[in-house]
PDB file of C-alpha atoms in Angstrom:
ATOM      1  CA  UNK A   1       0.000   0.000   0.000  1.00  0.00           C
ATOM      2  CA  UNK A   2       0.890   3.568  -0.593  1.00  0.00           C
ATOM      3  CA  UNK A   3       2.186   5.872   2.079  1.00  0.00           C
ATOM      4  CA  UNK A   4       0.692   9.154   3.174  1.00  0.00           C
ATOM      5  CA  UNK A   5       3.413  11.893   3.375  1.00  0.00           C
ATOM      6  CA  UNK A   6       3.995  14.988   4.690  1.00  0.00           C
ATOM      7  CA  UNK A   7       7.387  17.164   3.622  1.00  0.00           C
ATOM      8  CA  UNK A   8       8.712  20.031   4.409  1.00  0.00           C
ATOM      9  CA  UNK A   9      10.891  21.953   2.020  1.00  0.00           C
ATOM     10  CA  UNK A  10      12.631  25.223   3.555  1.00  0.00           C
ATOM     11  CA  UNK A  11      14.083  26.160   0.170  1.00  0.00           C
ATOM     12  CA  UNK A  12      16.584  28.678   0.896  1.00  0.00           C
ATOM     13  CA  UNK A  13      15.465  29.922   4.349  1.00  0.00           C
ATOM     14  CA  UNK A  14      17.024  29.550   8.044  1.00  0.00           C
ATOM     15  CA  UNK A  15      20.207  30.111   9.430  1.00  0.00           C
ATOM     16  CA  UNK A  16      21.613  26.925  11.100  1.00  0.00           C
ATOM     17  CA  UNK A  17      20.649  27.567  14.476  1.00  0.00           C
ATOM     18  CA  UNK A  18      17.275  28.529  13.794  1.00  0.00           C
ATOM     19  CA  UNK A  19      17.156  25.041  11.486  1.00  0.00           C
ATOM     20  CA  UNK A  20      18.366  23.020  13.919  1.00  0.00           C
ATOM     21  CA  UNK A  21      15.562  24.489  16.383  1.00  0.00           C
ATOM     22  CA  UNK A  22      12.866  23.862  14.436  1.00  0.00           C
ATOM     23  CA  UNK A  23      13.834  20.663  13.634  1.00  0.00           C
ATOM     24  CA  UNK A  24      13.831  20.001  16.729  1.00  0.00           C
ATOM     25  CA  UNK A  25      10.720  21.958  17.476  1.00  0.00           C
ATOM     26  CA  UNK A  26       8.510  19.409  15.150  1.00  0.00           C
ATOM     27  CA  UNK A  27      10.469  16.047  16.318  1.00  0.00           C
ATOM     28  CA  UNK A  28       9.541  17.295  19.781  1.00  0.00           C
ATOM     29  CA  UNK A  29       5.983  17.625  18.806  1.00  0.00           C
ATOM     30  CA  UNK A  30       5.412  14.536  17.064  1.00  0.00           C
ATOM     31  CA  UNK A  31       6.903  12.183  19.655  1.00  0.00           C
ATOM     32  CA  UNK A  32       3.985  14.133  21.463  1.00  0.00           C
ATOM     33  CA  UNK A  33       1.225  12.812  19.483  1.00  0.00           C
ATOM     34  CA  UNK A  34       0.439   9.938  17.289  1.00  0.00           C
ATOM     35  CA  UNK A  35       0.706  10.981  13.200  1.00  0.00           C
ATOM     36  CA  UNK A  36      -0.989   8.823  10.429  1.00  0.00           C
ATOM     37  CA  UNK A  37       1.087   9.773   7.967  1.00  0.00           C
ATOM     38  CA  UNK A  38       5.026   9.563   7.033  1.00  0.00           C
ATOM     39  CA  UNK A  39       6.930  13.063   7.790  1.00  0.00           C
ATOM     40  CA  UNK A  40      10.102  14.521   6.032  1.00  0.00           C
ATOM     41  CA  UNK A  41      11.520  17.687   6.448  1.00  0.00           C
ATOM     42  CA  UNK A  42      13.990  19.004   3.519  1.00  0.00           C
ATOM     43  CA  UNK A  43      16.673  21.533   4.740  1.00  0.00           C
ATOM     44  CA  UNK A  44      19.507  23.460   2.981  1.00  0.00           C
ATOM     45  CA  UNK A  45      22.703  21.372   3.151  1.00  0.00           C
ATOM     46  CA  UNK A  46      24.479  23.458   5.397  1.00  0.00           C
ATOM     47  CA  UNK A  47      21.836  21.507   7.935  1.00  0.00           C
ATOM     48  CA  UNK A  48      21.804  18.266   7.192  1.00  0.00           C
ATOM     49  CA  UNK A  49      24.511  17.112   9.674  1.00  0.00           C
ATOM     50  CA  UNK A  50      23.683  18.898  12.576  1.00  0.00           C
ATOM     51  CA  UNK A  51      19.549  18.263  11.627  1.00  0.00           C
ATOM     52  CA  UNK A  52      20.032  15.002  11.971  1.00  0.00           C
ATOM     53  CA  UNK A  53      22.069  14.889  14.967  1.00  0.00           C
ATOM     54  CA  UNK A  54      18.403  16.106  16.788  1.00  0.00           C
ATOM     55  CA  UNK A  55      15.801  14.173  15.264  1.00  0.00           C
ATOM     56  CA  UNK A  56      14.927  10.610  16.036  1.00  0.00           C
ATOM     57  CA  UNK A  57      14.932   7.670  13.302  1.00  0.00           C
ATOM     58  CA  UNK A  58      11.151   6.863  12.955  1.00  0.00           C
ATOM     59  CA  UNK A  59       9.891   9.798  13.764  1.00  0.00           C
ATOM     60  CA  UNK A  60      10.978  12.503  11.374  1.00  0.00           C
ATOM     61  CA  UNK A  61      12.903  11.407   7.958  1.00  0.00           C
ATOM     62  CA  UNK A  62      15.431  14.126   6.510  1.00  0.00           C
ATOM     63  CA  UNK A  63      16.094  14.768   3.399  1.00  0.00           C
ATOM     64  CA  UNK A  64      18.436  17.291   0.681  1.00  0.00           C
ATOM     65  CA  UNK A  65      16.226  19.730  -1.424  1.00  0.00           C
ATOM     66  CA  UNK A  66      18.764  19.309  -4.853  1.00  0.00           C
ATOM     67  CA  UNK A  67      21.673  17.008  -5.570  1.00  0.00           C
ATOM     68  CA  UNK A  68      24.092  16.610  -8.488  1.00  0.00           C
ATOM     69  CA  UNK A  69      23.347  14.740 -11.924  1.00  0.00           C
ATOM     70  CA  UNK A  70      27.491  13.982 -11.499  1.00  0.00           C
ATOM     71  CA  UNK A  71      28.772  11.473  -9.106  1.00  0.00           C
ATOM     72  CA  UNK A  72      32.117  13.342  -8.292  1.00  0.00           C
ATOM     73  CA  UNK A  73      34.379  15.473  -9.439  1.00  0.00           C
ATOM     74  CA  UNK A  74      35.407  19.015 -10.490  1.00  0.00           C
ATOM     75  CA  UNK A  75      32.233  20.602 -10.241  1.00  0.00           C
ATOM     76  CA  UNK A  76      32.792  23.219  -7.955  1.00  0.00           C
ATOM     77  CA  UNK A  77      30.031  24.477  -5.644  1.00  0.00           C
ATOM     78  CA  UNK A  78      27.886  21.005  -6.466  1.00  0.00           C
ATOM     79  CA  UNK A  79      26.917  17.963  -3.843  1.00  0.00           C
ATOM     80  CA  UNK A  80      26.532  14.828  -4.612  1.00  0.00           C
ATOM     81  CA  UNK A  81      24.001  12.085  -4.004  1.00  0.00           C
ATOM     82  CA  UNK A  82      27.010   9.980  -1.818  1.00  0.00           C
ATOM     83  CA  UNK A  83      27.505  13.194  -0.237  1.00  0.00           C
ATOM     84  CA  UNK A  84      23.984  13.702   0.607  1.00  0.00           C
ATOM     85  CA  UNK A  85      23.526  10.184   2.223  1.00  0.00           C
ATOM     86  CA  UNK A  86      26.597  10.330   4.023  1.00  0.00           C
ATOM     87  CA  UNK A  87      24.613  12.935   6.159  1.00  0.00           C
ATOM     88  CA  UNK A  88      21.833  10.532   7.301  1.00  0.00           C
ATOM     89  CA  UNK A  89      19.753  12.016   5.145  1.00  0.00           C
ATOM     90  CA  UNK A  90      17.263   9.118   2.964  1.00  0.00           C
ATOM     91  CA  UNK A  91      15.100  11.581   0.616  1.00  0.00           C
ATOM     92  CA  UNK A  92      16.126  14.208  -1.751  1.00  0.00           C
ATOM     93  CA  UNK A  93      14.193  16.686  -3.828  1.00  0.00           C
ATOM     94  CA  UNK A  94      14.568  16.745  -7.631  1.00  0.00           C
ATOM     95  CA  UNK A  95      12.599  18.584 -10.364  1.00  0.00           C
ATOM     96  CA  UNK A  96      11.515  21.472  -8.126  1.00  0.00           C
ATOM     97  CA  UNK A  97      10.070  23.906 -10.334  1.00  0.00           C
ATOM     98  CA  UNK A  98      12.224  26.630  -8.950  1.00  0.00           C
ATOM     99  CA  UNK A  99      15.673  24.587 -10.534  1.00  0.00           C
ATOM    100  CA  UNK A 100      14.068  24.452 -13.908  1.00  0.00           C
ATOM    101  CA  UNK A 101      12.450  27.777 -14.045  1.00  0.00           C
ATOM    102  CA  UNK A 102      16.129  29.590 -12.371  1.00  0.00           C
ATOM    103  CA  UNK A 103      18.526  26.998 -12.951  1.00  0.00           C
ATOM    104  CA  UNK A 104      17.661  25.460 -16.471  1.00  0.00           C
ATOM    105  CA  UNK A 105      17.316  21.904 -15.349  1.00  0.00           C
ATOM    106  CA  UNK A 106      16.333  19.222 -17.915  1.00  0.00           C
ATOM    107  CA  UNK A 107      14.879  16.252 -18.310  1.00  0.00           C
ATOM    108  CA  UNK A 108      18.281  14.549 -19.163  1.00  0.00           C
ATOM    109  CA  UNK A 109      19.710  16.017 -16.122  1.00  0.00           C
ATOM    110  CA  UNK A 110      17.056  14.764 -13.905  1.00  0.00           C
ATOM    111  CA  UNK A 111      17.063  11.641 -15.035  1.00  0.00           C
ATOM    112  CA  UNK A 112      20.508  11.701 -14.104  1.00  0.00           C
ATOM    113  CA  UNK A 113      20.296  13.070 -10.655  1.00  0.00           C
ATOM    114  CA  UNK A 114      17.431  10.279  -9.756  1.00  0.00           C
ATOM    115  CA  UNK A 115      19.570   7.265 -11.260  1.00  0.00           C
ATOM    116  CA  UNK A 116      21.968   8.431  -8.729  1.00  0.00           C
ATOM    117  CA  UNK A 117      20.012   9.088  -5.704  1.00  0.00           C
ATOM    118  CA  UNK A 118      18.639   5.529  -6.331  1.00  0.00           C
ATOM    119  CA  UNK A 119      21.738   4.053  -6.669  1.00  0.00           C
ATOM    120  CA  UNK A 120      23.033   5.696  -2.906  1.00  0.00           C
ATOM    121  CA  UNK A 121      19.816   4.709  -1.246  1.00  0.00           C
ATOM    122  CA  UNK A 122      18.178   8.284  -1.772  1.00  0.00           C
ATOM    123  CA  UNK A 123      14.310   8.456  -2.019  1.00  0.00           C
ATOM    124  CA  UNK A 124      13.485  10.871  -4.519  1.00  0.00           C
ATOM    125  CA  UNK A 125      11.006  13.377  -4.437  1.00  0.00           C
ATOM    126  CA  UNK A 126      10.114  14.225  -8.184  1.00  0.00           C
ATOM    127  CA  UNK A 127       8.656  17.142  -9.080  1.00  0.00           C
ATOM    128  CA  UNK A 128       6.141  17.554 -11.699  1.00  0.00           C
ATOM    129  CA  UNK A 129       3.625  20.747 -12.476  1.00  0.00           C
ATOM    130  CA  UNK A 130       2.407  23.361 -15.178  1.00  0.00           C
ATOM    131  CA  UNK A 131       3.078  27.185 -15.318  1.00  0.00           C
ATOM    132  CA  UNK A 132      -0.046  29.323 -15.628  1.00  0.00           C
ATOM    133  CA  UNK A 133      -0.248  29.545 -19.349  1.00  0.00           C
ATOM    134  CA  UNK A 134       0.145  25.977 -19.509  1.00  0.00           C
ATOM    135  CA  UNK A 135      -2.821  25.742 -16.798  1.00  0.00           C
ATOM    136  CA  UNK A 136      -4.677  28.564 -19.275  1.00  0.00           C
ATOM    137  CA  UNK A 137      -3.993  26.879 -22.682  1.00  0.00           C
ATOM    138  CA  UNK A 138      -4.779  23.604 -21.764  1.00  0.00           C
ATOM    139  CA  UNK A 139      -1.699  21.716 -22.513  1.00  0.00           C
ATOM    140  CA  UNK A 140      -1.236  20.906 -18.786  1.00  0.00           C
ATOM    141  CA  UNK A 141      -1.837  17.250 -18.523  1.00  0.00           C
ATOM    142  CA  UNK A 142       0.673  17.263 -21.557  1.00  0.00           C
ATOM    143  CA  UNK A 143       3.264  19.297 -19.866  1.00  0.00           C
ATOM    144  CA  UNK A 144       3.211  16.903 -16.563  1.00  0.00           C
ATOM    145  CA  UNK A 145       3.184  13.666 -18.466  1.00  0.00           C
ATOM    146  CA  UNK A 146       5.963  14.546 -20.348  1.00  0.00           C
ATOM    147  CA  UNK A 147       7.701  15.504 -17.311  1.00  0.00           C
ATOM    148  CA  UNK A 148       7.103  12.236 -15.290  1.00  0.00           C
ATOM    149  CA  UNK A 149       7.799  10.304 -18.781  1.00  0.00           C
ATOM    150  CA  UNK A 150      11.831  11.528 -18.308  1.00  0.00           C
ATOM    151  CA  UNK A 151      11.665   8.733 -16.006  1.00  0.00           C
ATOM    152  CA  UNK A 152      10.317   5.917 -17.731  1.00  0.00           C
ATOM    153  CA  UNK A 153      13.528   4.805 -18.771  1.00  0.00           C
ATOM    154  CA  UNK A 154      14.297   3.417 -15.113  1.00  0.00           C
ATOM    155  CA  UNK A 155      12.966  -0.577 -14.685  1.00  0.00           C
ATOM    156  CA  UNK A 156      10.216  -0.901 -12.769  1.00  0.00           C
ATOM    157  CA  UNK A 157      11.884  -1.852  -9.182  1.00  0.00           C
ATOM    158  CA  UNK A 158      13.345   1.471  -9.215  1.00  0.00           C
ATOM    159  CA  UNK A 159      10.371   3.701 -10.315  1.00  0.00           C
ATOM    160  CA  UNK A 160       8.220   1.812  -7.250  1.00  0.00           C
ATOM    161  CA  UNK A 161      10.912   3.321  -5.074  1.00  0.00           C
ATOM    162  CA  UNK A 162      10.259   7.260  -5.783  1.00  0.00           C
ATOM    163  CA  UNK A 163       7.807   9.287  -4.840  1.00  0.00           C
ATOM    164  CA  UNK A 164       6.147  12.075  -7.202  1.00  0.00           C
ATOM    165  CA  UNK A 165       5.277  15.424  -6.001  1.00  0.00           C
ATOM    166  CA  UNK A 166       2.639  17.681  -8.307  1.00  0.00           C
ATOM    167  CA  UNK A 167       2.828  20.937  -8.225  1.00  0.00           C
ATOM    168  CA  UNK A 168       1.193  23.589 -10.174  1.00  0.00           C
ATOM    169  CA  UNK A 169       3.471  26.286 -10.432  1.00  0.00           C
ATOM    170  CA  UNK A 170       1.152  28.951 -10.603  1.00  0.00           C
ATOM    171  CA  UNK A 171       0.052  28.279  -6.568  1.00  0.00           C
ATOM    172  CA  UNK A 172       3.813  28.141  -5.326  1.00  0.00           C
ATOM    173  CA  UNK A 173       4.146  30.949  -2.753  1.00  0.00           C
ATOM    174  CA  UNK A 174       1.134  33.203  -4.970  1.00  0.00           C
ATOM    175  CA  UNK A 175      -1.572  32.524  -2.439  1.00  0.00           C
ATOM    176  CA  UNK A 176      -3.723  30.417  -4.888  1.00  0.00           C
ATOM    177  CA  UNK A 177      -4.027  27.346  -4.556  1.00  0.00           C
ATOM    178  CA  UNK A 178      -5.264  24.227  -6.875  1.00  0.00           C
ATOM    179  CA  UNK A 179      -9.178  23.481  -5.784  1.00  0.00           C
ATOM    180  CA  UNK A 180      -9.542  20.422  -4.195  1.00  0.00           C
ATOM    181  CA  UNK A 181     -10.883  18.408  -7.085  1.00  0.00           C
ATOM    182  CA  UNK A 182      -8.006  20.149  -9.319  1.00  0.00           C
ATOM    183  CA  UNK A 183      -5.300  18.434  -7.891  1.00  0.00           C
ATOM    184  CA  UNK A 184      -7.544  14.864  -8.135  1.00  0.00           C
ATOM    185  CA  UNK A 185      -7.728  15.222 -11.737  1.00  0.00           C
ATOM    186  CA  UNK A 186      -4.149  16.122 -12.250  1.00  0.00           C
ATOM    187  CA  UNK A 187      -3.048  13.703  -9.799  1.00  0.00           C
ATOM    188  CA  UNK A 188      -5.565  10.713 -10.917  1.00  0.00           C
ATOM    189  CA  UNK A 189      -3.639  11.828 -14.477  1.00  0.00           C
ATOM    190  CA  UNK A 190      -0.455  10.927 -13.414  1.00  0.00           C
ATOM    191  CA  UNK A 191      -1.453   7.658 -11.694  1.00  0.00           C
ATOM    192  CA  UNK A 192      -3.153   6.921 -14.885  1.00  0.00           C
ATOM    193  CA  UNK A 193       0.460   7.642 -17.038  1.00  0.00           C
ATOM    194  CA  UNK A 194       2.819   5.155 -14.302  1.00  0.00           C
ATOM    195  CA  UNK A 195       0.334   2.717 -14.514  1.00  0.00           C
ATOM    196  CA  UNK A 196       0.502   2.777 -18.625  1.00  0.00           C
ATOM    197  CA  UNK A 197       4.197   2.855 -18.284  1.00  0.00           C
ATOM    198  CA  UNK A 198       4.735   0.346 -15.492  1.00  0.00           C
ATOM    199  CA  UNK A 199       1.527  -1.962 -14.629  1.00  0.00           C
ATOM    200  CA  UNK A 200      -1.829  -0.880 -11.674  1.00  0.00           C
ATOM    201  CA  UNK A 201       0.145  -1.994  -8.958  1.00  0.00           C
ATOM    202  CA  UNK A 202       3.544   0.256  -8.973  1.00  0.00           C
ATOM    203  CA  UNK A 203       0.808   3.671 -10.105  1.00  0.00           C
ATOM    204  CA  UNK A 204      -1.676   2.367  -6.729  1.00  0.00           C
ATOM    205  CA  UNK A 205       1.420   2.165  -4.840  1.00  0.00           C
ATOM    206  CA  UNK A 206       3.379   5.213  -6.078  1.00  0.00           C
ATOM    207  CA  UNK A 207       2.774   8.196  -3.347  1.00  0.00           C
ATOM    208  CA  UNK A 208       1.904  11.118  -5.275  1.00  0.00           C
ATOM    209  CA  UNK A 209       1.719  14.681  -2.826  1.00  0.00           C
ATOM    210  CA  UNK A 210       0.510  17.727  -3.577  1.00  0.00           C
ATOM    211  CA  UNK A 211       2.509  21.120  -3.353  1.00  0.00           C
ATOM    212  CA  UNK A 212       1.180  24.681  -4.072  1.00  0.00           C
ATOM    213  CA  UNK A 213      -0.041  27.009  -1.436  1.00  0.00           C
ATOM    214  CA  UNK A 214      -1.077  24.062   1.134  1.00  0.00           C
ATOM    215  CA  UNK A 215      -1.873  25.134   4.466  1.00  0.00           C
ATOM    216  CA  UNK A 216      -3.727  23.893   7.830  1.00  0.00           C
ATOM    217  CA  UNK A 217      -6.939  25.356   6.735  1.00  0.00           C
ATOM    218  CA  UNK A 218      -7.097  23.602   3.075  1.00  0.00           C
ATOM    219  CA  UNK A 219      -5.328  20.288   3.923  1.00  0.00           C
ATOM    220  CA  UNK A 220      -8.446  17.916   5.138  1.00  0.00           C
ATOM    221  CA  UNK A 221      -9.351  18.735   1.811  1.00  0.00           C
ATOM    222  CA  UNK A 222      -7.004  18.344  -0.175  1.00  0.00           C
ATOM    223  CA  UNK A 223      -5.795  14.786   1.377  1.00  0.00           C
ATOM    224  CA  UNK A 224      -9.544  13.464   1.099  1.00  0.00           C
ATOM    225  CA  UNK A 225      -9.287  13.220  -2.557  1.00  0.00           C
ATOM    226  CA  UNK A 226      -8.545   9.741  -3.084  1.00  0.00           C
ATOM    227  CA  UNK A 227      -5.411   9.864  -5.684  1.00  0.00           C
ATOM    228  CA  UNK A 228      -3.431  12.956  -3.361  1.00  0.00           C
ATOM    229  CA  UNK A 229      -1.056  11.110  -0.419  1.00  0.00           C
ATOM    230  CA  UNK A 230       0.079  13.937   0.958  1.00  0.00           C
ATOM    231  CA  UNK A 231       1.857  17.192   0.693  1.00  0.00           C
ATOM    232  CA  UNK A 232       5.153  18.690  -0.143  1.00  0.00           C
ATOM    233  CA  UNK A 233       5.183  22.142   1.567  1.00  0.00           C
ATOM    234  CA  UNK A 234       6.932  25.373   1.547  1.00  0.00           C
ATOM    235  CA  UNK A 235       5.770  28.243   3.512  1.00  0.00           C
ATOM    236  CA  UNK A 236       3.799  26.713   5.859  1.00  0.00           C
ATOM    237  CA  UNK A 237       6.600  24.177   6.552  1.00  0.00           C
ATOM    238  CA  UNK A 238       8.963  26.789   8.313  1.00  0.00           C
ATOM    239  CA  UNK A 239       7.011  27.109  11.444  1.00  0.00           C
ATOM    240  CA  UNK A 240       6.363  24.051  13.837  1.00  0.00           C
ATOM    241  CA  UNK A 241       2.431  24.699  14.601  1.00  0.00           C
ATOM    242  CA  UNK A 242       1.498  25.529  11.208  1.00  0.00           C
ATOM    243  CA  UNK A 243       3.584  22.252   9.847  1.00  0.00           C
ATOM    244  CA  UNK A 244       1.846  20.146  12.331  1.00  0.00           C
ATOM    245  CA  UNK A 245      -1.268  21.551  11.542  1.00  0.00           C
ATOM    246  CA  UNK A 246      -0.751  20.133   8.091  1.00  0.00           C
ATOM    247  CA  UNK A 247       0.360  16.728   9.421  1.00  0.00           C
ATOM    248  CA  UNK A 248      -2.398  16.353  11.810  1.00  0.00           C
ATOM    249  CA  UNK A 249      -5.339  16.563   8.480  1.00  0.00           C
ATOM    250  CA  UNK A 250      -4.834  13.109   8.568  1.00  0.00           C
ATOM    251  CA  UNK A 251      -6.930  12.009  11.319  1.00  0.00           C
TER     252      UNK A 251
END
């Protein structure tokens, strides 16, 4: 069976002590109550040692928010997927719609960067979503296919192990937000594409979150739709209540 999931991705936000606080902060508060869902926080790099040296195994999974497409090397400034894992951390971001829109990433490239968080025991996190005149024109469900179809080159045992996050550009940090019933077409969509790709039982098992704008007050609904396992979240993922509030929609 699938697994509901709740991450956090800080983007580029916290010094380290603040990090390591709230880290510590939302460990605290979920040894503190029972959670029905799977929870991940994604910090800046700089954290990921001393993160992990305050959260408990089974309670709160870490992961890296980017890692390189090359496995070592003279590529100044870069991290690689070894490096990443060497921290403790087991999940890593890749696709976010920021690195394509600022940083040019590519299909190729991501392809890349999944083969080798796979191959040093890296969940990935895989981004997929349309911009707003994708949304407008109609050519959305196009857009995200192709994007989750970079993938389709990995054998099946190794798609089953990542998970796929949707989100429509156009609601990251704008205040709008996908309705409801918006991100269960889109998301029933890209079940619908794994499944043609790789069989019904890797697309029912593939956790597929949502990420855009989600918040306490418009998680219940969001998580009720029967194709969305979760949420990747930004914004409301920097403070410990609001986080939790997001967690604890899955009652």
């Amino acid at each position: 069976m699938r697994k509901n999931i709740v991450a956090g991705n800080w983007k580029m936000n916290t010094l380290l002590e603040d990090g390591v606080e709230l880290a510590s902060n939302i460990n605290d508060a979920l040894k503190s109550r029972k959670s029905n869902c799977d929870v991940v926080i994604c910090v800046p790099a700089t954290h990921l040692v001393p993160v992990n040296a305050v959260i408990e195994n089974g309670i709160l999974g870490l992961g890296a928010e980017n890692c390189s497409e090359h496995e070592q090397g003279a590529y100044t400034g870069e991290i690689s997927a070894a490096m990443v894992a060497s921290t403790g951390a087991r999940y890593c971001i890749l696709g976010h719609s920021e690195r394509r829109q600022y940083f040019g990433e590519n299909n190729e490239q991501l392809l890349a960067k999944t083969k080798l968080a796979l191959a040093n025991g890296l969940t990935p996190i895989f981004c997929v979503g349309e911009v707003l005149e994708q949304r407008e024109n109609g050519t959305y469900n196009d857009v995200v296919r192709s994007q989750i179809e970079a993938l389709f080159s990995l054998d099946a045992e190794d798609f089953a192990k990542i998970i796929v996050a949707y989100e429509p550009v156009w609601a990251i940090g704008t205040g709008k937000t996908a309705t409801a019933d918006q991100a269960q077409d889109m998301h029933s969509n890209i079940r619908r594409a794994i499944a043609s790709k790789y069989g019904e039982e890797i697309a029912d098992n593939t956790s597929i979150l949502y990420g855009g704008s989600c918040k306490p007050s418009n998680a219940r609904e969001l998580f009720s739709k029967p194709d969305v396992d979760g949420g990747l979240i930004g914004g409301a993922a920097l403070k410990a209540d609001s986080f939790m509030g997001i967690i604890e929609a899955f009652d």
